[in-house]
Coordinates of C-alpha atoms in Angstrom, one line a residue:
M5 CA 191.0 99.0 93.3
A6 CA 194.8 97.2 93.2
V7 CA 194.8 94.2 95.0
E8 CA 198.1 94.3 96.6
T9 CA 200.2 91.2 95.3
A10 CA 202.5 88.4 96.0
G11 CA 205.9 90.7 95.0
S12 CA 204.3 94.0 97.0
R13 CA 206.2 95.1 100.0
E14 CA 205.0 93.6 103.0
G15 CA 204.3 97.6 104.9
F16 CA 202.2 98.8 102.5
E17 CA 199.3 100.3 102.9
D18 CA 196.2 101.4 100.8
P19 CA 194.3 104.6 100.9
I20 CA 191.5 103.5 101.4
F21 CA 193.1 102.1 105.3
R22 CA 193.6 106.1 105.7
L23 CA 190.6 106.7 105.5
A24 CA 188.6 108.1 108.6
P25 CA 184.9 106.5 109.3
K26 CA 182.4 109.9 109.1
E27 CA 181.0 109.8 112.4
D28 CA 177.7 109.5 113.7
D29 CA 175.3 110.7 116.9
G30 CA 175.3 106.4 117.0
S31 CA 178.8 105.9 118.0
R32 CA 179.0 109.1 119.7
T33 CA 177.3 106.7 123.1
S34 CA 178.3 104.1 124.8
G35 CA 174.9 102.9 124.3
L36 CA 174.4 102.7 121.3
Y37 CA 178.1 100.4 120.9
R38 CA 176.4 97.8 123.3
Y39 CA 173.5 97.6 120.6
Q40 CA 176.0 97.6 117.9
A41 CA 178.5 94.7 120.3
E42 CA 175.0 92.9 121.3
V43 CA 174.1 92.1 117.3
A44 CA 177.4 90.7 116.5
A45 CA 177.2 88.5 119.7
R46 CA 174.1 87.4 118.2
F47 CA 176.1 86.6 115.2
C48 CA 179.1 85.0 117.3
L49 CA 176.3 83.0 119.4
A50 CA 175.4 81.8 116.5
M51 CA 178.2 80.3 115.4
L52 CA 178.5 77.7 117.7
T53 CA 175.6 76.1 116.1
Q54 CA 176.8 76.6 112.4
E55 CA 179.1 75.2 111.4
S56 CA 179.2 77.3 108.1
V57 CA 181.1 79.4 110.2
D58 CA 184.6 80.2 109.7
Y59 CA 184.8 83.0 112.1
I60 CA 184.1 87.2 112.8
V61 CA 186.8 90.1 112.9
C62 CA 185.5 92.8 115.3
E63 CA 185.8 95.6 112.0
W64 CA 185.9 99.5 112.4
H65 CA 184.3 100.5 109.5
E66 CA 182.1 98.2 109.5
D67 CA 180.6 96.3 112.3
F68 CA 182.2 93.4 111.9
V69 CA 182.9 91.0 109.0
I70 CA 181.8 87.2 109.0
A71 CA 184.1 84.3 107.2
F72 CA 182.4 81.3 106.1
C73 CA 184.3 78.2 105.6
D74 CA 183.1 78.3 101.9
G75 CA 185.7 81.6 101.5
A76 CA 182.8 83.9 101.6
V77 CA 182.5 86.9 103.4
E78 CA 180.2 89.2 105.0
L79 CA 180.4 93.0 105.3
V80 CA 177.8 94.1 108.4
S81 CA 177.1 97.6 109.0
V82 CA 174.3 97.0 112.3
K83 CA 172.8 100.8 113.3
H84 CA 170.1 102.0 115.5
R85 CA 167.4 103.6 115.7
Q86 CA 165.3 105.8 118.5
H87 CA 162.0 104.8 118.4
D88 CA 160.8 108.6 117.9
Q89 CA 162.5 108.2 114.6
G90 CA 160.1 107.0 113.7
P91 CA 160.6 104.3 110.1
W92 CA 163.9 104.7 107.6
T93 CA 163.5 105.8 104.4
L94 CA 164.6 105.3 101.4
S95 CA 166.7 108.2 101.4
Q96 CA 168.1 107.7 105.0
L97 CA 168.7 104.4 104.3
F98 CA 171.9 105.9 102.4
Q99 CA 172.0 109.1 104.2
D100 CA 172.6 107.6 108.0
G101 CA 172.2 104.1 107.2
G102 CA 174.6 103.2 105.9
L103 CA 174.1 101.5 102.3
A104 CA 176.3 104.1 101.1
H105 CA 179.5 103.2 102.7
L106 CA 178.4 99.6 102.6
F107 CA 178.4 99.8 98.9
D108 CA 181.8 102.3 99.2
R109 CA 183.4 99.5 100.9
W110 CA 182.4 96.6 98.8
V111 CA 183.1 98.6 95.5
G112 CA 186.6 99.3 98.1
C113 CA 186.6 95.5 97.5
D114 CA 186.5 94.9 93.9
R115 CA 183.3 93.9 93.8
A116 CA 184.6 90.6 94.5
S117 CA 181.8 87.7 93.9
N118 CA 182.5 85.8 97.5
V119 CA 181.5 89.5 99.2
R120 CA 178.2 89.5 100.9
L121 CA 176.4 92.6 102.4
R122 CA 173.5 93.2 105.4
L123 CA 172.3 96.5 107.0
F124 CA 170.2 95.1 110.2
T125 CA 168.8 98.6 112.3
N126 CA 166.0 97.8 115.1
A127 CA 163.9 100.0 113.2
A128 CA 160.8 99.3 110.6
L129 CA 161.5 100.9 107.6
K130 CA 158.9 102.9 105.6
P131 CA 156.2 100.6 103.4
A132 CA 155.4 101.0 100.1
R133 CA 157.3 99.5 97.0
D134 CA 159.3 102.5 96.3
N135 CA 160.0 103.0 99.8
A136 CA 162.7 102.0 102.2
R137 CA 160.2 98.1 102.6
G138 CA 160.4 98.2 99.2
L139 CA 163.7 98.0 99.1
A140 CA 164.6 95.1 101.6
R141 CA 162.3 92.9 99.5
M142 CA 164.5 93.6 96.0
C143 CA 167.9 92.5 97.3
G144 CA 170.0 89.3 96.9
P145 CA 170.4 87.0 94.6
Q146 CA 166.5 86.0 94.1
P147 CA 164.7 88.9 95.8
P148 CA 161.1 88.4 97.3
L149 CA 160.1 90.8 94.7
T150 CA 161.3 92.3 91.3
E151 CA 158.2 94.1 89.3
G152 CA 159.3 97.5 88.7
S153 CA 163.2 96.4 90.7
D154 CA 164.5 98.8 87.1
A155 CA 163.2 102.0 89.2
M156 CA 164.1 101.2 91.7
V157 CA 167.8 100.0 90.6
K158 CA 168.2 103.4 89.3
N159 CA 166.4 105.7 92.4
V160 CA 169.6 104.0 94.4
A161 CA 172.0 104.7 92.4
R162 CA 170.5 108.6 93.0
Q163 CA 170.4 108.3 96.4
L164 CA 174.0 106.9 95.9
L165 CA 175.4 110.2 94.0
K166 CA 173.4 112.8 96.1
V167 CA 174.8 111.5 99.3
R168 CA 178.2 111.6 97.8
W169 CA 177.0 115.2 97.8
K170 CA 178.7 116.1 100.7
Q171 CA 179.9 112.9 102.0
P172 CA 183.4 111.4 101.2
Y173 CA 183.5 108.0 99.3
D174 CA 186.5 107.4 97.4
N175 CA 184.6 104.4 95.0
I176 CA 181.1 106.5 95.3
P177 CA 181.7 109.1 91.3
E178 CA 181.2 112.6 92.2
T179 CA 178.8 114.4 90.4
P180 CA 177.6 117.7 89.7
Q181 CA 174.4 118.9 92.4
V182 CA 171.6 119.0 90.1
N183 CA 168.1 118.5 90.7
V184 CA 167.5 114.9 92.3
T185 CA 165.5 114.0 89.0
D186 CA 168.3 115.5 86.4
I187 CA 171.7 113.6 87.9
I188 CA 172.8 112.2 84.4
F189 CA 174.5 108.5 86.2
P190 CA 178.7 108.0 84.5
E191 CA 178.9 105.5 83.1
G192 CA 178.1 101.2 84.3
F193 CA 177.0 102.7 87.6
L194 CA 173.7 101.6 87.1
D195 CA 175.4 98.1 86.3
Q196 CA 177.3 97.9 90.1
V197 CA 174.5 99.5 91.8
S198 CA 172.2 96.4 90.4
G199 CA 175.4 94.2 91.4
F200 CA 174.4 96.1 94.1
L201 CA 171.0 95.2 96.1
A202 CA 172.1 91.3 94.2
V203 CA 175.0 91.1 97.5
L204 CA 173.1 93.0 100.4
A205 CA 170.6 91.8 102.6
I206 CA 168.5 94.3 105.1
D207 CA 167.5 92.9 108.1
H208 CA 165.1 95.0 110.9
D209 CA 164.4 93.5 114.0
Q210 CA 162.5 95.0 115.7
S211 CA 161.5 93.1 119.0
A212 CA 165.4 93.6 119.3
N213 CA 164.7 97.6 120.3
H214 CA 164.6 96.6 124.1
S215 CA 165.0 93.2 124.2
I216 CA 168.2 92.2 123.0
T217 CA 169.7 90.4 126.0
D218 CA 167.0 88.7 126.5
T219 CA 166.3 87.7 122.8
N220 CA 170.3 86.5 122.3
I221 CA 170.8 84.3 125.6
Q222 CA 167.0 83.3 125.4
Q223 CA 167.2 82.0 121.1
F224 CA 171.0 81.7 120.6
L225 CA 173.5 80.8 124.9
L226 CA 170.8 79.0 125.9
P227 CA 170.7 76.7 122.5
A228 CA 173.7 76.7 122.5
I229 CA 174.4 74.8 125.9
A230 CA 171.9 72.9 124.7
S231 CA 173.5 71.1 121.9
L232 CA 177.2 71.4 123.0
E233 CA 176.0 69.3 126.0
L234 CA 177.4 72.4 128.6
V235 CA 176.9 72.0 132.4
D236 CA 177.2 74.5 134.7
V237 CA 177.1 77.6 132.8
D238 CA 177.2 80.9 133.9
T239 CA 174.8 82.5 131.5
E240 CA 174.3 86.0 132.9
S241 CA 178.7 86.2 132.7
T242 CA 178.1 84.5 129.8
Y243 CA 177.2 86.8 128.0
R244 CA 178.4 90.3 129.6
D245 CA 181.9 89.6 128.7
L246 CA 181.9 88.2 125.0
V247 CA 179.6 91.7 124.6
N248 CA 182.2 93.8 126.4
R249 CA 185.1 92.1 124.5
I250 CA 183.3 92.7 121.1
E251 CA 182.9 96.2 122.2
K252 CA 186.7 96.8 123.4
A253 CA 188.1 95.4 120.1
N254 CA 184.7 97.3 118.1
R255 CA 186.6 100.6 120.2
D256 CA 189.9 100.5 120.2
E257 CA 191.4 103.0 118.7
S258 CA 195.5 102.0 118.4
D259 CA 194.7 99.1 115.7
R260 CA 192.9 101.3 113.1
G261 CA 192.3 99.6 109.6
Q262 CA 189.7 99.1 107.1
L263 CA 190.2 95.0 107.1
A264 CA 187.3 92.9 105.0
S265 CA 189.7 93.7 102.0
Y266 CA 192.5 91.2 103.7
I267 CA 189.7 89.7 104.5
V268 CA 187.4 88.6 101.3
D269 CA 192.0 87.7 99.9
P270 CA 192.9 85.7 102.1
A271 CA 196.4 85.9 99.7
R272 CA 196.9 89.5 100.5
V273 CA 197.3 88.6 104.2
L274 CA 199.8 85.3 104.0
N275 CA 202.0 88.8 102.6
N276 CA 201.1 91.5 105.2
K277 CA 201.9 90.3 108.6
Q278 CA 201.0 93.6 110.0
M279 CA 197.8 93.6 108.2
S280 CA 197.5 89.2 109.3
A281 CA 198.4 90.2 113.2
R282 CA 195.6 93.3 112.5
I283 CA 192.7 90.5 112.3
A284 CA 194.4 88.3 114.5
R285 CA 193.6 90.5 117.2
R286 CA 189.8 91.3 116.3
R287 CA 189.1 87.5 115.1
L288 CA 186.5 85.1 117.2
R289 CA 187.0 81.6 116.5
R290 CA 184.3 79.1 117.6
A291 CA 186.8 77.8 120.4
T292 CA 187.9 81.6 121.1
V293 CA 184.1 82.3 121.9
L294 CA 183.9 79.2 123.2
D295 CA 187.5 79.8 125.7
G296 CA 185.2 83.1 127.4
F297 CA 182.5 81.0 129.1
A298 CA 182.1 81.3 132.8
Y299 CA 181.3 78.2 134.1
L300 CA 179.7 79.1 137.9
R301 CA 182.9 75.8 138.7
T302 CA 185.4 76.0 137.1
V303 CA 185.4 72.6 134.5
V304 CA 187.8 72.1 131.3
P305 CA 187.2 68.9 129.0
T306 CA 189.7 67.5 127.5
Y307 CA 187.9 67.4 124.5
V308 CA 186.3 69.7 124.0
R309 CA 182.5 68.7 122.0
G310 CA 183.4 68.2 118.4
Q311 CA 186.8 67.4 118.9
V312 CA 188.0 63.0 117.9
P313 CA 190.6 61.8 119.6
I314 CA 193.0 60.5 117.7
K315 CA 195.9 58.0 118.3
A316 CA 199.3 61.5 117.6
P317 CA 202.4 60.6 115.3
G318 CA 205.4 59.1 117.4
G319 CA 205.4 56.5 121.2
T320 CA 207.6 54.6 121.0
R321 CA 209.6 56.0 122.9
L322 CA 208.1 57.1 125.7
G323 CA 206.5 53.0 126.3
R324 CA 209.8 51.9 126.5
K325 CA 211.0 54.8 129.5
L326 CA 207.3 53.9 131.0
A327 CA 208.8 50.5 130.4
H328 CA 212.1 50.3 132.1
G329 CA 210.6 53.0 134.2
Q330 CA 208.7 49.4 135.4
V331 CA 205.0 51.4 135.6
P332 CA 201.8 49.6 134.1
S333 CA 200.6 48.5 131.4
D334 CA 197.7 50.3 132.1
E335 CA 198.8 53.7 134.0
A336 CA 201.5 53.1 130.1
A337 CA 198.2 53.3 128.2
H338 CA 196.5 56.1 130.1
A339 CA 200.1 57.9 129.5
E340 CA 199.2 57.4 126.0
R341 CA 196.0 58.3 125.5
L342 CA 196.6 61.8 127.3
R343 CA 199.1 62.1 124.9
S344 CA 197.0 61.6 121.8
A345 CA 194.5 64.2 124.5
W346 CA 197.7 67.2 123.7
Y347 CA 198.2 66.6 120.5
V348 CA 194.4 67.3 119.7
T349 CA 193.9 70.7 122.0
W350 CA 196.8 71.6 120.9
S351 CA 196.4 70.9 117.9
Q352 CA 192.4 72.6 116.6
Q353 CA 193.4 75.3 119.5
R354 CA 196.5 77.0 119.6
S355 CA 195.9 80.3 117.3
G356 CA 198.7 79.6 114.1
L357 CA 200.1 82.7 114.7
V358 CA 204.2 82.9 115.6
G359 CA 203.7 83.4 119.2
D360 CA 201.5 79.7 118.9
A361 CA 205.9 78.8 119.1
A362 CA 207.2 81.2 122.9
D363 CA 203.4 79.5 124.4
L364 CA 204.5 76.2 124.0
E365 CA 208.0 76.5 125.4
N366 CA 207.3 78.4 128.0
L367 CA 204.2 76.3 129.5
S368 CA 207.6 72.8 128.0
L369 CA 209.9 75.1 131.1
E370 CA 207.8 74.8 133.4
V371 CA 206.3 71.0 132.7
T372 CA 209.6 69.6 132.6
D373 CA 210.2 71.6 135.9
T374 CA 207.3 69.8 137.7
T375 CA 208.0 67.1 136.4
F376 CA 212.5 66.7 137.6
E377 CA 211.0 67.4 140.6
C378 CA 209.0 64.9 140.1
R379 CA 211.9 62.5 139.7
G380 CA 213.9 63.8 141.7
R381 CA 211.5 62.7 144.5
A382 CA 210.8 59.3 144.2
E383 CA 214.3 58.7 143.1
Q384 CA 214.4 59.8 147.6
E385 CA 211.0 57.6 148.1
T386 CA 212.7 55.1 146.6
E387 CA 215.1 51.9 148.0
P388 CA 218.5 52.4 145.8
G389 CA 218.5 50.8 143.0
T390 CA 215.6 50.3 142.5
A391 CA 213.5 51.2 139.2
Y392 CA 211.2 54.4 141.1
G393 CA 209.0 55.2 137.4
R394 CA 206.0 53.9 138.2
R395 CA 206.3 56.5 141.8
M396 CA 207.2 59.5 139.7
N397 CA 204.4 59.3 138.1
Q398 CA 201.8 59.2 140.6
L399 CA 203.8 61.8 142.0
L400 CA 203.6 64.1 138.1
I401 CA 199.3 63.3 138.3
Q402 CA 198.8 65.1 141.9
Y403 CA 202.1 68.0 141.4
L404 CA 201.8 68.4 137.1
T405 CA 198.5 71.1 137.8
P406 CA 197.3 73.9 136.7
E407 CA 198.3 75.8 139.3
T408 CA 201.4 74.3 140.1
V409 CA 202.2 76.3 136.8
A410 CA 203.4 79.7 136.8
A411 CA 203.8 80.0 132.4
T412 CA 200.2 81.6 130.8
P413 CA 198.9 78.7 128.5
P414 CA 197.4 80.2 125.2
F415 CA 194.3 77.9 126.5
K416 CA 192.5 77.1 129.3
V417 CA 193.3 73.7 130.4
N418 CA 193.1 70.6 132.5
K419 CA 196.2 68.7 134.7
Q420 CA 195.3 65.4 131.6
H421 CA 196.2 68.6 129.5
L422 CA 199.5 69.0 131.3
R423 CA 200.6 65.2 131.7
G424 CA 200.2 65.1 128.2
L425 CA 202.6 67.4 126.8
A426 CA 204.5 66.1 129.8
Y427 CA 204.7 62.3 128.1
Q428 CA 204.9 64.4 124.8
L429 CA 208.2 65.4 126.0
A430 CA 209.7 62.7 127.3
D431 CA 209.0 60.4 124.4
E432 CA 210.7 63.9 122.9
C433 CA 213.3 62.4 124.9
H434 CA 213.2 65.9 127.3
F435 CA 213.5 62.8 130.6
Y436 CA 212.7 59.5 131.2
F437 CA 211.4 57.6 133.7
S438 CA 214.1 55.7 134.8
E439 CA 218.0 56.6 134.7
P440 CA 218.4 57.6 130.8
F441 CA 219.2 55.3 128.3
D442 CA 218.9 54.3 123.9
A443 CA 215.2 54.9 123.8
S444 CA 215.2 54.9 120.1
A445 CA 217.4 51.5 119.3
E446 CA 216.0 48.5 118.4
G447 CA 215.0 46.2 121.0
A448 CA 215.3 48.5 124.2
P449 CA 214.0 47.8 126.9

């Protein structure tokens, strides 16, 4: 499959994105949708304590894609199986279990070296070395079972070619329909299958059959809360909201399109704004998951755990303005700390998309409006000709709160964040704590 280059037109859409995925009985029921979303939620929660994961994207063709900080990408397919259907056989894993689909997507991603594959299922695997459990043990770069691997590669190749007789896949070659044992392998196909098994993992977690919600909360959500030292978290609401968000993204018919090829090769995203926006709508980062936490009482920390407090660039003009308005030195030092807190928070929690500029401008306008109101009150409450900067600063503490700001910030903020933004705007000379003067001049008070 040709990869879109920097010279390709922005509206280009590879034919793979127009391929409608095969519908199956599991995807038609809300219960199985829920199971798939809960598996994705498990990986999202694990991301809170595992720094190796960069983000997770809810897919349409695959159930979700995991992007790692080192550039690796894992395509994950989730298959739920009813208890009365029994364990998966080798052939069923390819017919209904998603392995043919994963193979097709892997080849569609040019078998890139940074791509891994994972099948997650709630059902057991048929035992025996030459059946489903044997296949699972022969997967991965260092499989625990190697004896009989050549025979397994040929068996898998036959299963893929057999599935292709009845189901359309762009990247599985079509061969004449003969007895399975008489299939002639296309040139190079066995090497492809061998490479496929080397990047594949098969998880069969039967404990998730009836208790995946409890398991996810006990083994992933609660440890994350403890590790991050969060308090007053409403665990049930937090988990439910996360699953609902994933489920909604997976069912969003308005945003179809296979995204894996673009996630695998980030250069393609940079040259396709439409695809970049699609991925952003379906992407869950660590901060995004944390932002969705529900609390028994609303507490928005000024610095989230893991953020490093650093001094923001600039600050000279703010210091001069506060001094000119006769704001005490300790309050001025605190103002500088809050300006730095806003700098760190905005740098790390903004989305990185075009909409950030509009969000920041809307919020800045609201903050500046409130600041002017506080300045007007301060001038009225002080004697004419006397400094009103300290009173203005006190009024900012009182009136500049999330409840008084009509604009919707792109992430949750507290009153310290808003005052930090106000002090940043003062440093940029949007307002003063006194009559205007040249705060950039050397020797200015």
